[in-house]
Amino acid sequence: MGRHRWFSEARRWRLAALLGVGLAVLALVITLVNTLPGGGGSTEGTTRDGDKVHGTPAVPKDAEPEVGWGFTHTQYSADEGEEEAVERVRAGLAGQGRPIPQIQHIMGWGAGNPEPVDGRYDFSDMDRRMDFVRASKGTPVVTLCCAPDWMKGGEPGAENTDWSQEALETAPEPEHYDDYARLAATVAKRYPDVRHFVVWNEFKGFWNDEEARWDYEGYTELYNLVHRELKKVNKDIMVGGPYLVMDSIDPRQTENASEVEGEWGRLDQRPLDAFAYWNKHKRGADFVVVDGASYTADDEMLPDEFGATEKFTAVGEWVREQVGDLPLWWAEYYVEPGDSQDNRDDWSETHRVAVHASGLMAIARGGATSGFYWNPQKRGKKCAGCLWTSTQLPDGGTELPMMRLVARFGEEFGPGTKYEKVTVAADDRSDVRVLADDEAVLVVNTLDRQTSAKVDGQRLDMAAYEVKWLER
């Protein structure tokens, strides 16, 4: 549409000048509004009321330190995508016989920078994830990792967030430990239905280069400050750590080798030292957290992929000796080595589920009562080891074999389970693995061929890598 030239050149110049001044002033005002004095960085999209309760949480009356078996939300999950696909996942989780515990980190793995500028918050991603956990009737668990850039030497402001792996895995600077503890308290106030908090993730950024060991002093200082602030919010909040990676090495290796060993290898002494320091100097803990892989640091599965899972039992037994009656959680566990991109898709799904079932058995035998499957969710059709088909697809959101394993394992072997021995008769008993309580038996064929066995009095013909559930 043509412009109405109702003003002269002179009047147009004066009007343009006035508009220019006005726009400049407006830009300055916006800049001042979106920037905290002395703090630097844009505050666009943030608010000051980070501790305002989000939504309508159903606050639990009596939470226990043991939550059972569940999964961790990662970069992509079922909180976004095609409406019908999202609903399939939500309904499927909500329809399980028990609440499935679900972990969400406060920064990274699907959540944006929660505090881009000191005192200014953006929980929009976290809110969406928490809404999904609530809608799916899950038990929410929060991992307090990672830290806003301004707490670790970076620039403040959402536009300055460095999402590189190196930056994300940088720990807060010691002078900002208190700030991080206050952020943890803000999260606890915003989501009062979260009664379980894990402090940090895998000691990321806590490595002492000079001494070639973990900086367990720094982590423990941060942990204690976070623990104090969370208990101030609500004494019933449960806090756990240290979330160490329990690495193992070749059994013939002597450097950094511990006395905890088996056919699967030997535990690296350095995480054991870090755990011992934290355990001695922690302010308190309601549960303890570890993670790790069945294979060695060199990706060796000794003596094979099934036998390697016995490492989980050995780790659990060692940890329980250190902490006594404190419940043991596995925040992550891996049985299939990843490639250079950390993808794990070399096995068939039946093979993968069988080895994971054996891993869960070994974790339970080691005394753990809670564990979380790290869901490698993708957006496309190909998704090895995922819990459901991608919700980005119109026909997505369909439950996959790994989801069925995690859900059933949690239903049958939840906290308080008393495990029982069952009789196994087979050509070679090591070919079949079992775990049982008074109501159910989990049976795994570890062979890539059909086998027969008599388990708990029942004759079974099992296909290659088959996983069966028996009722008692």
Short mmCIF file of C-alpha atoms in Angstrom, two decimals:
data_model
loop_
_atom_site.label_atom_id
_atom_site.label_comp_id
_atom_site.label_asym_id
_atom_site.label_seq_id
_atom_site.Cartn_x
_atom_site.Cartn_y
_atom_site.Cartn_z
CA MET A 1 0.00 0.00 0.00
CA GLY A 2 1.33 3.47 -0.96
CA ARG A 3 2.37 5.99 1.69
CA HIS A 4 0.27 9.18 2.13
CA ARG A 5 2.75 12.05 1.56
CA TRP A 6 0.84 14.58 3.63
CA PHE A 7 3.98 16.22 5.19
CA SER A 8 6.73 18.31 3.67
CA GLU A 9 10.43 17.35 3.52
CA ALA A 10 11.21 19.57 6.52
CA ARG A 11 8.45 18.11 8.63
CA ARG A 12 9.50 14.58 7.59
CA TRP A 13 13.09 15.26 8.68
CA ARG A 14 11.99 16.60 12.08
CA LEU A 15 9.68 13.63 12.60
CA ALA A 16 12.44 11.19 11.63
CA ALA A 17 14.80 12.86 14.08
CA LEU A 18 12.24 12.67 16.88
CA LEU A 19 11.52 9.04 16.07
CA GLY A 20 15.24 8.28 16.05
CA VAL A 21 15.73 9.85 19.48
CA GLY A 22 12.69 8.03 20.79
CA LEU A 23 13.86 4.67 19.49
CA ALA A 24 17.30 5.22 20.96
CA VAL A 25 15.80 6.04 24.36
CA LEU A 26 13.50 3.03 24.12
CA ALA A 27 16.45 0.78 23.27
CA LEU A 28 18.36 2.16 26.24
CA VAL A 29 15.42 1.55 28.56
CA ILE A 30 15.04 -2.01 27.30
CA THR A 31 18.76 -2.59 27.79
CA LEU A 32 18.62 -1.23 31.33
CA VAL A 33 15.52 -3.25 32.16
CA ASN A 34 17.06 -6.45 30.80
CA THR A 35 20.43 -5.95 32.46
CA LEU A 36 21.14 -6.04 36.15
CA PRO A 37 23.37 -3.22 37.41
CA GLY A 38 26.89 -4.51 37.85
CA GLY A 39 25.90 -8.02 36.80
CA GLY A 40 26.07 -7.77 33.05
CA GLY A 41 24.23 -10.02 30.64
CA SER A 42 20.70 -9.92 29.31
CA THR A 43 17.90 -10.87 31.68
CA GLU A 44 15.38 -11.29 28.87
CA GLY A 45 13.06 -14.20 29.56
CA THR A 46 13.96 -14.35 33.25
CA THR A 47 12.10 -13.50 36.45
CA ARG A 48 13.05 -12.75 40.03
CA ASP A 49 10.53 -15.18 41.54
CA GLY A 50 12.36 -18.41 40.86
CA ASP A 51 11.22 -19.84 44.17
CA LYS A 52 7.54 -19.34 43.39
CA VAL A 53 5.76 -22.70 43.50
CA HIS A 54 5.15 -23.97 39.98
CA GLY A 55 1.79 -25.49 39.11
CA THR A 56 -0.22 -27.48 41.63
CA PRO A 57 2.13 -30.12 42.99
CA ALA A 58 0.79 -33.01 45.01
CA VAL A 59 3.19 -32.84 47.93
CA PRO A 60 3.92 -36.28 49.41
CA LYS A 61 3.20 -36.74 53.10
CA ASP A 62 5.75 -39.43 53.80
CA ALA A 63 8.64 -39.89 51.38
CA GLU A 64 11.11 -42.73 51.77
CA PRO A 65 14.81 -42.61 50.85
CA GLU A 66 14.31 -45.56 48.51
CA VAL A 67 12.38 -44.74 45.33
CA GLY A 68 12.79 -47.93 43.29
CA TRP A 69 13.69 -48.42 39.64
CA GLY A 70 13.11 -45.79 36.98
CA PHE A 71 14.84 -43.69 34.33
CA THR A 72 16.50 -40.36 33.61
CA HIS A 73 15.16 -37.81 31.13
CA THR A 74 17.89 -36.71 28.74
CA GLN A 75 18.16 -34.14 25.94
CA TYR A 76 15.03 -35.40 24.17
CA SER A 77 12.07 -36.82 26.01
CA ALA A 78 8.31 -37.20 25.88
CA ASP A 79 7.44 -33.74 27.17
CA GLU A 80 7.55 -32.43 23.58
CA GLY A 81 6.38 -33.68 20.20
CA GLU A 82 3.19 -34.75 18.51
CA GLU A 83 0.28 -34.42 20.91
CA GLU A 84 -1.00 -37.98 20.49
CA ALA A 85 2.49 -39.45 20.78
CA VAL A 86 3.20 -37.49 23.97
CA GLU A 87 -0.10 -38.69 25.39
CA ARG A 88 0.77 -42.33 24.65
CA VAL A 89 3.90 -42.10 26.75
CA ARG A 90 2.21 -40.16 29.52
CA ALA A 91 -0.70 -42.60 29.72
CA GLY A 92 1.59 -45.60 29.53
CA LEU A 93 3.70 -44.39 32.45
CA ALA A 94 0.67 -43.33 34.48
CA GLY A 95 -0.95 -46.72 33.89
CA GLN A 96 1.85 -48.70 35.51
CA GLY A 97 1.15 -50.41 38.78
CA ARG A 98 3.44 -48.05 40.71
CA PRO A 99 4.86 -44.55 40.35
CA ILE A 100 7.98 -44.71 38.19
CA PRO A 101 10.80 -42.50 39.54
CA GLN A 102 12.10 -40.05 36.94
CA ILE A 103 15.25 -37.92 37.17
CA GLN A 104 15.65 -34.48 35.65
CA HIS A 105 18.82 -32.34 35.83
CA ILE A 106 18.44 -28.62 36.49
CA MET A 107 20.72 -27.58 33.59
CA GLY A 108 21.49 -29.59 30.50
CA TRP A 109 19.86 -32.83 29.40
CA GLY A 110 16.74 -31.03 28.29
CA ALA A 111 16.82 -28.12 30.74
CA GLY A 112 18.08 -24.62 29.93
CA ASN A 113 20.17 -22.29 32.07
CA PRO A 114 18.13 -21.92 35.29
CA GLU A 115 19.83 -18.72 36.50
CA PRO A 116 21.43 -16.86 33.55
CA VAL A 117 22.15 -13.84 35.73
CA ASP A 118 22.60 -13.75 39.49
CA GLY A 119 19.12 -13.61 41.03
CA ARG A 120 17.26 -13.91 37.69
CA TYR A 121 15.71 -17.28 36.81
CA ASP A 122 14.39 -19.15 33.81
CA PHE A 123 12.80 -22.49 34.70
CA SER A 124 10.63 -22.76 31.59
CA ASP A 125 12.24 -26.02 30.39
CA MET A 126 12.39 -27.45 33.89
CA ASP A 127 8.75 -26.56 34.46
CA ARG A 128 7.73 -28.44 31.33
CA ARG A 129 9.65 -31.53 32.37
CA MET A 130 8.21 -31.43 35.87
CA ASP A 131 4.73 -31.05 34.44
CA PHE A 132 5.31 -34.24 32.44
CA VAL A 133 6.57 -36.17 35.47
CA ARG A 134 3.51 -35.09 37.43
CA ALA A 135 1.10 -35.89 34.59
CA SER A 136 2.64 -39.35 34.20
CA LYS A 137 2.23 -39.93 37.96
CA GLY A 138 5.97 -40.42 38.42
CA THR A 139 8.11 -39.85 41.48
CA PRO A 140 10.16 -36.73 40.66
CA VAL A 141 13.89 -36.77 41.42
CA VAL A 142 16.19 -33.81 40.72
CA THR A 143 19.90 -34.00 39.99
CA LEU A 144 21.56 -30.74 40.96
CA CYS A 145 23.82 -30.33 37.95
CA CYS A 146 25.03 -28.33 36.19
CA ALA A 147 25.98 -24.69 37.03
CA PRO A 148 25.16 -21.35 35.33
CA ASP A 149 28.09 -19.82 33.49
CA TRP A 150 28.58 -16.89 35.85
CA MET A 151 29.28 -19.35 38.68
CA LYS A 152 32.16 -20.97 36.78
CA GLY A 153 34.04 -18.07 35.21
CA GLY A 154 31.78 -17.48 32.22
CA GLU A 155 29.69 -14.52 31.15
CA PRO A 156 26.24 -13.90 32.67
CA GLY A 157 23.17 -13.70 30.45
CA ALA A 158 21.11 -16.34 28.67
CA GLU A 159 22.65 -15.35 25.34
CA ASN A 160 26.10 -16.15 26.74
CA THR A 161 25.42 -19.69 27.92
CA ASP A 162 28.18 -21.98 26.64
CA TRP A 163 26.61 -25.35 25.87
CA SER A 164 29.83 -27.10 24.89
CA GLN A 165 30.51 -30.31 26.79
CA GLU A 166 33.64 -28.84 28.35
CA ALA A 167 31.74 -25.82 29.68
CA LEU A 168 28.73 -27.79 30.86
CA GLU A 169 30.97 -30.17 32.77
CA THR A 170 32.79 -27.38 34.59
CA ALA A 171 32.12 -27.18 38.33
CA PRO A 172 31.23 -23.93 40.11
CA GLU A 173 34.18 -21.92 41.36
CA PRO A 174 34.65 -22.22 45.15
CA GLU A 175 33.60 -18.61 45.68
CA HIS A 176 30.25 -19.52 44.12
CA TYR A 177 29.53 -22.67 46.13
CA ASP A 178 27.18 -20.66 48.33
CA ASP A 179 25.43 -19.28 45.24
CA TYR A 180 24.93 -22.79 43.93
CA ALA A 181 23.53 -23.94 47.26
CA ARG A 182 21.05 -21.07 47.15
CA LEU A 183 20.05 -22.10 43.62
CA ALA A 184 19.43 -25.62 44.92
CA ALA A 185 17.16 -24.19 47.63
CA THR A 186 15.31 -22.14 45.00
CA VAL A 187 14.65 -25.32 43.02
CA ALA A 188 13.38 -27.08 46.14
CA LYS A 189 10.97 -24.25 46.89
CA ARG A 190 9.69 -24.12 43.33
CA TYR A 191 8.98 -27.87 43.22
CA PRO A 192 7.90 -28.86 46.75
CA ASP A 193 6.80 -32.28 45.51
CA VAL A 194 10.46 -33.16 44.87
CA ARG A 195 11.71 -34.87 48.00
CA HIS A 196 14.84 -36.47 46.55
CA PHE A 197 17.85 -34.47 45.41
CA VAL A 198 21.13 -35.84 44.04
CA VAL A 199 24.05 -33.44 44.39
CA TRP A 200 25.99 -32.99 41.15
CA ASN A 201 26.80 -35.57 38.48
CA GLU A 202 29.87 -37.80 38.23
CA PHE A 203 32.21 -35.29 39.93
CA LYS A 204 32.16 -33.30 36.68
CA GLY A 205 34.79 -30.56 36.91
CA PHE A 206 36.13 -31.89 40.21
CA TRP A 207 39.48 -33.27 39.08
CA ASN A 208 42.80 -32.34 40.67
CA ASP A 209 45.26 -32.17 37.77
CA GLU A 210 48.31 -31.64 39.96
CA GLU A 211 47.72 -34.77 42.02
CA ALA A 212 45.95 -36.79 39.30
CA ARG A 213 43.00 -37.59 41.56
CA TRP A 214 39.49 -36.44 42.22
CA ASP A 215 39.04 -33.13 44.03
CA TYR A 216 36.95 -34.76 46.72
CA GLU A 217 37.58 -31.89 49.14
CA GLY A 218 35.95 -29.41 46.76
CA TYR A 219 33.00 -31.66 45.97
CA THR A 220 32.37 -32.43 49.63
CA GLU A 221 32.41 -28.73 50.50
CA LEU A 222 29.81 -28.05 47.79
CA TYR A 223 27.76 -31.07 48.87
CA ASN A 224 27.65 -29.97 52.49
CA LEU A 225 26.54 -26.45 51.60
CA VAL A 226 23.79 -27.78 49.33
CA HIS A 227 22.71 -30.29 51.96
CA ARG A 228 22.42 -27.51 54.56
CA GLU A 229 20.33 -25.25 52.32
CA LEU A 230 17.97 -28.02 51.22
CA LYS A 231 17.33 -29.09 54.81
CA LYS A 232 16.55 -25.46 55.64
CA VAL A 233 13.82 -25.51 53.00
CA ASN A 234 12.31 -28.71 54.39
CA LYS A 235 13.88 -31.12 56.84
CA ASP A 236 12.04 -33.96 55.08
CA ILE A 237 13.90 -33.38 51.81
CA MET A 238 16.25 -36.27 51.15
CA VAL A 239 19.74 -35.60 49.85
CA GLY A 240 22.27 -37.97 48.38
CA GLY A 241 25.68 -38.17 46.74
CA PRO A 242 28.47 -38.46 45.75
CA TYR A 243 27.45 -39.85 42.29
CA LEU A 244 30.95 -41.13 41.55
CA VAL A 245 31.82 -43.19 38.49
CA MET A 246 33.08 -46.52 39.82
CA ASP A 247 35.65 -47.18 37.10
CA SER A 248 37.36 -50.52 36.69
CA ILE A 249 40.57 -51.56 34.98
CA ASP A 250 42.11 -54.71 33.52
CA PRO A 251 42.76 -57.27 36.31
CA ARG A 252 46.45 -57.39 35.32
CA GLN A 253 46.90 -53.63 35.73
CA THR A 254 48.56 -52.48 38.93
CA GLU A 255 48.56 -48.67 38.60
CA ASN A 256 45.62 -47.20 40.58
CA ALA A 257 44.36 -50.73 41.22
CA SER A 258 42.30 -51.48 44.31
CA GLU A 259 41.84 -54.75 46.15
CA VAL A 260 38.24 -55.03 44.93
CA GLU A 261 38.47 -57.41 42.01
CA GLY A 262 36.85 -60.22 40.08
CA GLU A 263 36.84 -61.77 36.63
CA TRP A 264 35.41 -58.45 35.44
CA GLY A 265 38.57 -56.54 36.46
CA ARG A 266 39.69 -54.41 39.41
CA LEU A 267 38.11 -51.24 40.74
CA ASP A 268 40.12 -48.06 40.26
CA GLN A 269 41.32 -46.93 43.70
CA ARG A 270 40.80 -43.22 43.00
CA PRO A 271 36.97 -43.16 43.11
CA LEU A 272 37.12 -45.36 46.21
CA ASP A 273 39.37 -42.78 47.91
CA ALA A 274 36.98 -40.01 46.88
CA PHE A 275 34.00 -41.94 48.20
CA ALA A 276 35.74 -42.64 51.50
CA TYR A 277 36.58 -38.94 51.99
CA TRP A 278 33.03 -37.82 51.21
CA ASN A 279 31.58 -40.50 53.46
CA LYS A 280 33.76 -39.39 56.38
CA HIS A 281 33.27 -35.62 55.94
CA LYS A 282 29.70 -35.32 54.65
CA ARG A 283 27.27 -33.24 56.70
CA GLY A 284 24.69 -35.99 56.28
CA ALA A 285 23.05 -38.18 53.65
CA ASP A 286 19.72 -39.92 53.28
CA PHE A 287 20.98 -42.23 50.53
CA VAL A 288 24.21 -42.80 48.60
CA VAL A 289 24.63 -42.64 44.84
CA VAL A 290 27.09 -44.25 42.44
CA ASP A 291 27.21 -44.99 38.75
CA GLY A 292 29.38 -46.95 36.40
CA ALA A 293 29.71 -49.46 33.60
CA SER A 294 30.16 -53.20 33.70
CA TYR A 295 33.08 -52.91 31.26
CA THR A 296 36.54 -51.56 32.04
CA ALA A 297 37.90 -48.10 31.26
CA ASP A 298 39.28 -49.67 28.05
CA ASP A 299 35.82 -51.00 27.09
CA GLU A 300 36.72 -54.60 27.89
CA MET A 301 33.81 -56.86 28.91
CA LEU A 302 35.43 -59.52 31.08
CA PRO A 303 34.99 -62.45 30.85
CA ASP A 304 32.05 -61.57 28.57
CA GLU A 305 29.16 -59.10 28.51
CA PHE A 306 27.10 -61.12 31.01
CA GLY A 307 29.93 -62.02 33.37
CA ALA A 308 31.06 -58.38 33.42
CA THR A 309 27.81 -57.36 35.12
CA GLU A 310 29.04 -59.05 38.31
CA LYS A 311 31.04 -55.87 38.83
CA PHE A 312 27.81 -54.14 39.91
CA THR A 313 27.41 -56.61 42.77
CA ALA A 314 31.00 -56.10 43.89
CA VAL A 315 30.62 -52.31 43.85
CA GLY A 316 27.40 -52.52 45.84
CA GLU A 317 28.92 -54.78 48.45
CA TRP A 318 31.91 -52.47 48.87
CA VAL A 319 29.72 -49.36 49.19
CA ARG A 320 27.40 -51.03 51.69
CA GLU A 321 30.42 -51.90 53.86
CA GLN A 322 31.29 -48.19 53.97
CA VAL A 323 27.84 -46.72 54.62
CA GLY A 324 25.97 -49.35 56.59
CA ASP A 325 22.20 -49.08 56.33
CA LEU A 326 22.02 -46.07 54.00
CA PRO A 327 20.04 -46.97 50.85
CA LEU A 328 22.15 -47.39 47.72
CA TRP A 329 21.14 -45.87 44.37
CA TRP A 330 22.67 -46.36 40.92
CA ALA A 331 22.09 -43.07 39.08
CA GLU A 332 23.38 -44.61 35.84
CA TYR A 333 24.54 -48.05 34.76
CA TYR A 334 25.91 -49.20 31.41
CA VAL A 335 26.49 -52.67 29.98
CA GLU A 336 27.20 -51.87 26.33
CA PRO A 337 30.29 -49.81 25.39
CA GLY A 338 29.58 -46.68 23.37
CA ASP A 339 31.27 -45.47 20.21
CA SER A 340 33.06 -42.14 19.75
CA GLN A 341 29.68 -40.37 19.82
CA ASP A 342 28.58 -42.37 22.90
CA ASN A 343 26.04 -44.29 20.81
CA ARG A 344 25.31 -47.84 21.90
CA ASP A 345 23.63 -49.63 19.04
CA ASP A 346 25.84 -52.57 18.07
CA TRP A 347 23.58 -55.20 19.65
CA SER A 348 20.14 -56.44 18.75
CA GLU A 349 17.40 -55.25 21.07
CA THR A 350 16.87 -58.77 22.49
CA HIS A 351 20.60 -59.00 23.25
CA ARG A 352 20.58 -55.55 24.84
CA VAL A 353 17.56 -56.25 27.04
CA ALA A 354 19.04 -59.57 28.19
CA VAL A 355 22.33 -58.00 29.27
CA HIS A 356 20.53 -55.11 30.96
CA ALA A 357 18.32 -57.57 32.83
CA SER A 358 21.45 -59.33 34.04
CA GLY A 359 22.89 -55.97 35.05
CA LEU A 360 19.81 -55.09 37.07
CA MET A 361 19.98 -58.47 38.78
CA ALA A 362 23.61 -57.85 39.74
CA ILE A 363 22.81 -54.34 40.99
CA ALA A 364 20.02 -55.69 43.18
CA ARG A 365 22.25 -58.46 44.53
CA GLY A 366 24.75 -55.78 45.55
CA GLY A 367 22.17 -54.27 47.86
CA ALA A 368 20.84 -51.41 45.74
CA THR A 369 17.16 -50.58 46.07
CA SER A 370 16.95 -47.83 43.45
CA GLY A 371 18.39 -47.43 39.98
CA PHE A 372 17.88 -45.28 36.90
CA TYR A 373 18.18 -46.22 33.26
CA TRP A 374 19.83 -43.45 31.22
CA ASN A 375 17.32 -43.10 28.40
CA PRO A 376 19.18 -42.46 25.10
CA GLN A 377 16.08 -40.95 23.48
CA LYS A 378 16.42 -39.71 19.90
CA ARG A 379 14.10 -37.77 17.56
CA GLY A 380 14.18 -40.13 14.59
CA LYS A 381 12.89 -43.62 13.93
CA LYS A 382 16.16 -45.34 14.82
CA CYS A 383 16.57 -45.38 18.58
CA ALA A 384 18.57 -48.28 19.98
CA GLY A 385 17.85 -48.90 23.63
CA CYS A 386 15.21 -46.19 23.92
CA LEU A 387 12.22 -46.53 26.20
CA TRP A 388 9.64 -45.46 23.60
CA THR A 389 9.49 -44.52 19.95
CA SER A 390 10.13 -40.84 19.27
CA THR A 391 7.27 -38.53 20.19
CA GLN A 392 8.35 -36.32 17.30
CA LEU A 393 6.68 -38.87 15.01
CA PRO A 394 2.87 -38.92 14.60
CA ASP A 395 2.77 -42.63 15.43
CA GLY A 396 5.45 -42.31 18.13
CA GLY A 397 5.25 -42.80 21.86
CA THR A 398 4.98 -46.59 21.66
CA GLU A 399 6.52 -48.54 24.52
CA LEU A 400 9.73 -50.39 23.62
CA PRO A 401 11.29 -53.53 25.15
CA MET A 402 13.63 -51.62 27.49
CA MET A 403 10.67 -49.75 28.97
CA ARG A 404 8.89 -53.03 29.61
CA LEU A 405 11.96 -54.36 31.41
CA VAL A 406 12.45 -51.29 33.61
CA ALA A 407 8.75 -51.06 34.49
CA ARG A 408 8.35 -54.75 35.27
CA PHE A 409 11.58 -54.92 37.27
CA GLY A 410 10.39 -51.99 39.38
CA GLU A 411 6.97 -53.50 39.89
CA GLU A 412 8.29 -56.89 40.99
CA PHE A 413 11.45 -55.92 42.87
CA GLY A 414 10.71 -52.57 44.51
CA PRO A 415 12.15 -51.30 47.81
CA GLY A 416 11.67 -53.77 50.62
CA THR A 417 11.91 -56.84 48.39
CA LYS A 418 13.18 -59.98 50.11
CA TYR A 419 15.01 -62.03 47.52
CA GLU A 420 14.81 -65.81 47.58
CA LYS A 421 16.90 -68.59 46.11
CA VAL A 422 15.37 -70.77 43.41
CA THR A 423 16.50 -74.05 41.93
CA VAL A 424 17.97 -74.03 38.42
CA ALA A 425 18.65 -77.17 36.40
CA ALA A 426 20.26 -76.73 33.00
CA ASP A 427 23.04 -78.24 30.90
CA ASP A 428 25.21 -75.42 32.21
CA ARG A 429 23.68 -73.38 35.03
CA SER A 430 25.77 -70.36 34.06
CA ASP A 431 23.78 -70.14 30.83
CA VAL A 432 20.70 -69.03 32.76
CA ARG A 433 20.47 -66.19 35.28
CA VAL A 434 17.65 -65.78 37.77
CA LEU A 435 16.41 -63.36 40.41
CA ALA A 436 13.36 -64.11 42.53
CA ASP A 437 11.22 -63.02 45.43
CA ASP A 438 8.15 -64.77 46.86
CA GLU A 439 5.93 -63.73 43.93
CA ALA A 440 8.02 -63.62 40.75
CA VAL A 441 11.12 -65.01 39.06
CA LEU A 442 13.11 -63.19 36.38
CA VAL A 443 14.94 -65.59 34.06
CA VAL A 444 17.51 -64.63 31.40
CA ASN A 445 19.03 -66.84 28.72
CA THR A 446 22.59 -65.58 28.24
CA LEU A 447 23.16 -67.62 25.09
CA ASP A 448 22.71 -66.51 21.49
CA ARG A 449 20.87 -69.78 20.83
CA GLN A 450 17.89 -71.63 22.21
CA THR A 451 18.27 -73.41 25.53
CA SER A 452 16.18 -75.44 27.97
CA ALA A 453 16.19 -75.24 31.73
CA LYS A 454 14.13 -76.17 34.75
CA VAL A 455 13.71 -73.09 36.93
CA ASP A 456 11.83 -73.16 40.23
CA GLY A 457 10.26 -76.43 39.18
CA GLN A 458 9.09 -75.16 35.79
CA ARG A 459 10.49 -76.50 32.51
CA LEU A 460 11.40 -73.64 30.15
CA ASP A 461 12.35 -73.56 26.49
CA MET A 462 14.00 -70.20 25.92
CA ALA A 463 14.93 -68.50 22.66
CA ALA A 464 18.29 -66.77 22.20
CA TYR A 465 18.72 -63.99 24.77
CA GLU A 466 15.13 -64.42 25.91
CA VAL A 467 13.92 -62.78 29.12
CA LYS A 468 11.04 -64.47 30.94
CA TRP A 469 8.95 -63.66 34.00
CA LEU A 470 7.50 -66.50 36.05
CA GLU A 471 4.80 -66.23 38.69
CA ARG A 472 5.23 -68.13 41.94
#
